[in-house]
GROMACS .gro file of C-alpha atoms in nm:
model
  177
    1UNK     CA    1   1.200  17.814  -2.393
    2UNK     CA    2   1.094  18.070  -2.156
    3UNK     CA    3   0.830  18.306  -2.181
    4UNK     CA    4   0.967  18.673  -2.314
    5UNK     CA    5   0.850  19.040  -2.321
    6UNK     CA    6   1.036  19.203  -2.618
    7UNK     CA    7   0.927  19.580  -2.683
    8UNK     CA    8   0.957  19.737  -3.002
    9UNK     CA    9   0.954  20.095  -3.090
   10UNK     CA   10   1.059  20.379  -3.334
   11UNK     CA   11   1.128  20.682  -3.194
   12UNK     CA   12   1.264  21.039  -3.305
   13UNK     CA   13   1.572  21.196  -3.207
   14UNK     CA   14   1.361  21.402  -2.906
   15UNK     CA   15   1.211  21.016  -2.821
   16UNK     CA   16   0.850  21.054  -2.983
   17UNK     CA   17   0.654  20.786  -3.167
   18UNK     CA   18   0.386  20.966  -3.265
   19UNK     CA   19   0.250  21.307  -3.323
   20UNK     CA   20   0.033  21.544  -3.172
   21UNK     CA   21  -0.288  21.390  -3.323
   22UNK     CA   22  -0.163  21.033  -3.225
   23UNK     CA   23  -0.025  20.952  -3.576
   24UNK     CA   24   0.300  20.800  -3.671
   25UNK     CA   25   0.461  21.060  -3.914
   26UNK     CA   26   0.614  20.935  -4.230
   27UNK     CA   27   0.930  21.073  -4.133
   28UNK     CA   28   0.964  20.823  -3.849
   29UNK     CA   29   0.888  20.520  -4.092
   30UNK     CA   30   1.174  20.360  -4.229
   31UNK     CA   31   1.165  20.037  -4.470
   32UNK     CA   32   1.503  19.869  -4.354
   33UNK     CA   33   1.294  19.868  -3.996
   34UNK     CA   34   0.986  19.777  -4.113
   35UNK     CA   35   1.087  19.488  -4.269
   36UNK     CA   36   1.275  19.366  -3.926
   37UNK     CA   37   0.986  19.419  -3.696
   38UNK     CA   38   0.772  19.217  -3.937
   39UNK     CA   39   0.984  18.964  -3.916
   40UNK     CA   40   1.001  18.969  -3.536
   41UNK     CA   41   0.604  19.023  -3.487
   42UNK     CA   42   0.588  18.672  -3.771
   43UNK     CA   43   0.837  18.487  -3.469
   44UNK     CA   44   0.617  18.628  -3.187
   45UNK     CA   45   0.309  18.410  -3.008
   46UNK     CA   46   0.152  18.729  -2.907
   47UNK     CA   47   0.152  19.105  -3.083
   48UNK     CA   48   0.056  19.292  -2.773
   49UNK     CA   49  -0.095  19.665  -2.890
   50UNK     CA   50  -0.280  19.973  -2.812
   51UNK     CA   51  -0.675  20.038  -2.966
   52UNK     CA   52  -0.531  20.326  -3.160
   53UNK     CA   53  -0.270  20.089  -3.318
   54UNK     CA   54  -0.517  19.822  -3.348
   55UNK     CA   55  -0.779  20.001  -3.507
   56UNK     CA   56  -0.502  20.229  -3.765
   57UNK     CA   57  -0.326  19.847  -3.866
   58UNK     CA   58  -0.547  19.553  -3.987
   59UNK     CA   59  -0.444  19.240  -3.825
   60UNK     CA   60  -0.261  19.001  -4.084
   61UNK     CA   61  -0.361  18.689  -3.876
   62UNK     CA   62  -0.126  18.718  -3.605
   63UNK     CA   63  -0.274  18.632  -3.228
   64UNK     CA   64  -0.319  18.998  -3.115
   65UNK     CA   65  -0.402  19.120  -2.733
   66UNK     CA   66  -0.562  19.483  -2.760
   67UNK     CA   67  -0.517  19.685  -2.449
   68UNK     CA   68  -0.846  19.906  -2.368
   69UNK     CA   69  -1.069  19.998  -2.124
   70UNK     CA   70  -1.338  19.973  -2.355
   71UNK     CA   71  -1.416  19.582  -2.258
   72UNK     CA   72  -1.452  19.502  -1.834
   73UNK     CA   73  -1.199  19.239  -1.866
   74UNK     CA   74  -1.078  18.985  -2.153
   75UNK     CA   75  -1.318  18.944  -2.442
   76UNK     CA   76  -1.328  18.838  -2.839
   77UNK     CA   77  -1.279  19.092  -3.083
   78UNK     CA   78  -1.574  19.117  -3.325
   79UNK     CA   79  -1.495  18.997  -3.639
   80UNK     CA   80  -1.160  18.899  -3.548
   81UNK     CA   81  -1.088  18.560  -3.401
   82UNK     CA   82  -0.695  18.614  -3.348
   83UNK     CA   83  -0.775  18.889  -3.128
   84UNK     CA   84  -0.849  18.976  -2.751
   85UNK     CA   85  -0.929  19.270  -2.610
   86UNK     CA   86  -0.774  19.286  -2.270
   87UNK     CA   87  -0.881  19.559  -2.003
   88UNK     CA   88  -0.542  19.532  -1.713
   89UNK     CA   89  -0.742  19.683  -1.456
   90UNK     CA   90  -1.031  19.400  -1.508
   91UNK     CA   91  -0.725  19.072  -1.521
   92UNK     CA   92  -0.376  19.028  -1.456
   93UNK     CA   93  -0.167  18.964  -1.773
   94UNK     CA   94  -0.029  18.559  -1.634
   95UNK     CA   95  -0.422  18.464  -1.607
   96UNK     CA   96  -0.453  18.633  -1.992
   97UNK     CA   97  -0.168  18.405  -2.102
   98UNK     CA   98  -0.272  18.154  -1.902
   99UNK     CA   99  -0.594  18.138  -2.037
  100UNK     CA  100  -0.491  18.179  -2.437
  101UNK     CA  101  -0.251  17.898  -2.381
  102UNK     CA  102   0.126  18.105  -2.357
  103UNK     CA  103   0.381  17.967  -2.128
  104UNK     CA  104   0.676  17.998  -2.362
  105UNK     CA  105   0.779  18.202  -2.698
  106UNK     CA  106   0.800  18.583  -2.738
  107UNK     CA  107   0.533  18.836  -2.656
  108UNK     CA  108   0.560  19.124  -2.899
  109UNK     CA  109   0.498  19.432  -2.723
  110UNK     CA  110   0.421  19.741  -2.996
  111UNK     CA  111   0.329  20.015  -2.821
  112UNK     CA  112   0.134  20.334  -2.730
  113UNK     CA  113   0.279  20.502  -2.494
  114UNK     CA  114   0.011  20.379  -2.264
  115UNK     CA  115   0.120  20.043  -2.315
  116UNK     CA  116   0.489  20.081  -2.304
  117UNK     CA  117   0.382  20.200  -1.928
  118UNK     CA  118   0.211  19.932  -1.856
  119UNK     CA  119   0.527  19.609  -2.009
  120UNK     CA  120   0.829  19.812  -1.873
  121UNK     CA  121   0.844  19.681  -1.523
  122UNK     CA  122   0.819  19.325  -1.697
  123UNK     CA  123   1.045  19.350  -2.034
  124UNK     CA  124   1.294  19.112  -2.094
  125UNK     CA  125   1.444  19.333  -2.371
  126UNK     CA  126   1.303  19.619  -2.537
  127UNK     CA  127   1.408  19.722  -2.922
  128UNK     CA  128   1.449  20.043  -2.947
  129UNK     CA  129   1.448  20.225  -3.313
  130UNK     CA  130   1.577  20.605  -3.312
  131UNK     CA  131   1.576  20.866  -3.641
  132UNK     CA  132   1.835  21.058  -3.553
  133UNK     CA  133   1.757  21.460  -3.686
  134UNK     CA  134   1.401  21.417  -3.646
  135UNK     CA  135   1.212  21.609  -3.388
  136UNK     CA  136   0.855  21.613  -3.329
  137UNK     CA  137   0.753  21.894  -3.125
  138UNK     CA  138   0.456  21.807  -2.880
  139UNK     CA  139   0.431  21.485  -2.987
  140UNK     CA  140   0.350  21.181  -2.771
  141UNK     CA  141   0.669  21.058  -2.564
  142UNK     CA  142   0.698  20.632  -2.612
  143UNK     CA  143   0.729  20.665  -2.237
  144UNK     CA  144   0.513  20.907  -1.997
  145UNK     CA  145   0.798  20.856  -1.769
  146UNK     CA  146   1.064  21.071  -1.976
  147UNK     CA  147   1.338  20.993  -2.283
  148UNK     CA  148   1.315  20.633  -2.380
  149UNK     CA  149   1.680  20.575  -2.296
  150UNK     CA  150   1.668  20.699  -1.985
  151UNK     CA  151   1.333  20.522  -1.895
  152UNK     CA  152   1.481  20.195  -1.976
  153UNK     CA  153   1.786  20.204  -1.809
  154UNK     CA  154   1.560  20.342  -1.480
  155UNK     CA  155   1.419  19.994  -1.514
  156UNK     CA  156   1.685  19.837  -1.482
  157UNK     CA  157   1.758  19.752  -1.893
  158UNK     CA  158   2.110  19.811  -2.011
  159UNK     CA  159   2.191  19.921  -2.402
  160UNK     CA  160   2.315  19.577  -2.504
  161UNK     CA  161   2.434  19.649  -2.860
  162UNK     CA  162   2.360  19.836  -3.105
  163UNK     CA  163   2.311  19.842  -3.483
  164UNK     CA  164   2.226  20.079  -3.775
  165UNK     CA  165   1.975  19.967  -3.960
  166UNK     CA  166   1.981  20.233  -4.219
  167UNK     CA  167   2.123  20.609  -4.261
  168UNK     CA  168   2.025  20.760  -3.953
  169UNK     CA  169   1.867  20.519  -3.832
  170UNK     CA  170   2.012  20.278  -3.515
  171UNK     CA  171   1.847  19.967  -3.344
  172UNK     CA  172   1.976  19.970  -3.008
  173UNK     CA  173   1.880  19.674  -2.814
  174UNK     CA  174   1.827  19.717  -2.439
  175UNK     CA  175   1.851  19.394  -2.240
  176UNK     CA  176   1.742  19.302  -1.846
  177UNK     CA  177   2.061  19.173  -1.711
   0.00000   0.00000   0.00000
């Protein structure tokens, strides 16, 4: 098996995951969706995440790599011995994975916005969530780079299929060709 970089977002109709204040609104939670990206972050060899995500969601055990500048390069989280946290300006992602043992298997990628950024010239596929009707004005875009949609396919992903997951709510996966 070959070594993976699936993303994995929600996103409202205007392509936000969060709010304002950096919070995921309970209208853009959804429990058919919940249950499938647990599922897929169970399969995955590495849950790849923002601090703000990190520090808002306990870690269940799953190997986690913590994007931040808060750490010069790669070190141990306290108190946490399934986590990193990575600085990318300090080391290169293929010396990370090197160095935690990853060659093959899925690397979970779940966001900020920051993050996103940093995965999308490297995703193999990217699962993209929408709630269609739901806006959130000035909220925080999953990509700095514009609409999700558009940002993928500007990276060379292509809408693969799609599926709806619940009322108003789609999974389209995008795919590298």
């Amino acid at each position: 098996m070959a070594l993976e970089i699936v993303g994995h977002a929600i996103v409202s109709a205007d392509g936000m995951i969060a709010d304002r204040d950096h919070k995921m609104p309970a209208a853009l939670r959804n429990d058919a969706d919940w249950r499938r990206f647990q599922a897929a972050l169970d399969r995955a060899v590495l849950v790849v995440l923002g601090r703000i995500g990190h520090e808002a969601h306990p870690n269940p055990g799953r190997k986690r790599l913590v994007v931040t500048s808060r750490v010069a390069w790669l070190e141990r989280a306290p108190g946490d011995d399934h986590t990193m946290l990575w600085n990318p300006s300090g080391i290169g992602l293929r010396r990370v994975l090197a160095g935690l043992g990853i060659a093959d298997g899925v690397v979970a990628v779940t966001g900020g916005q920051r993050v996103f950024d940093l995965f999308l010239p490297g995703f193999t596929s990217f699962e993209l969530v929408t709630v269609a009707g739901l806006a959130i004005p000035d909220g925080v875009p999953c990509f700095s780079g514009g609409l999700p949609w558009d940002v993928l396919a500007q990276a060379g992903l292509r809408a693969a299929e799609t599926e709806e997951l619940d009322a108003g709510v789609s999974l389209t996966v995008w795919r590298r060709p």
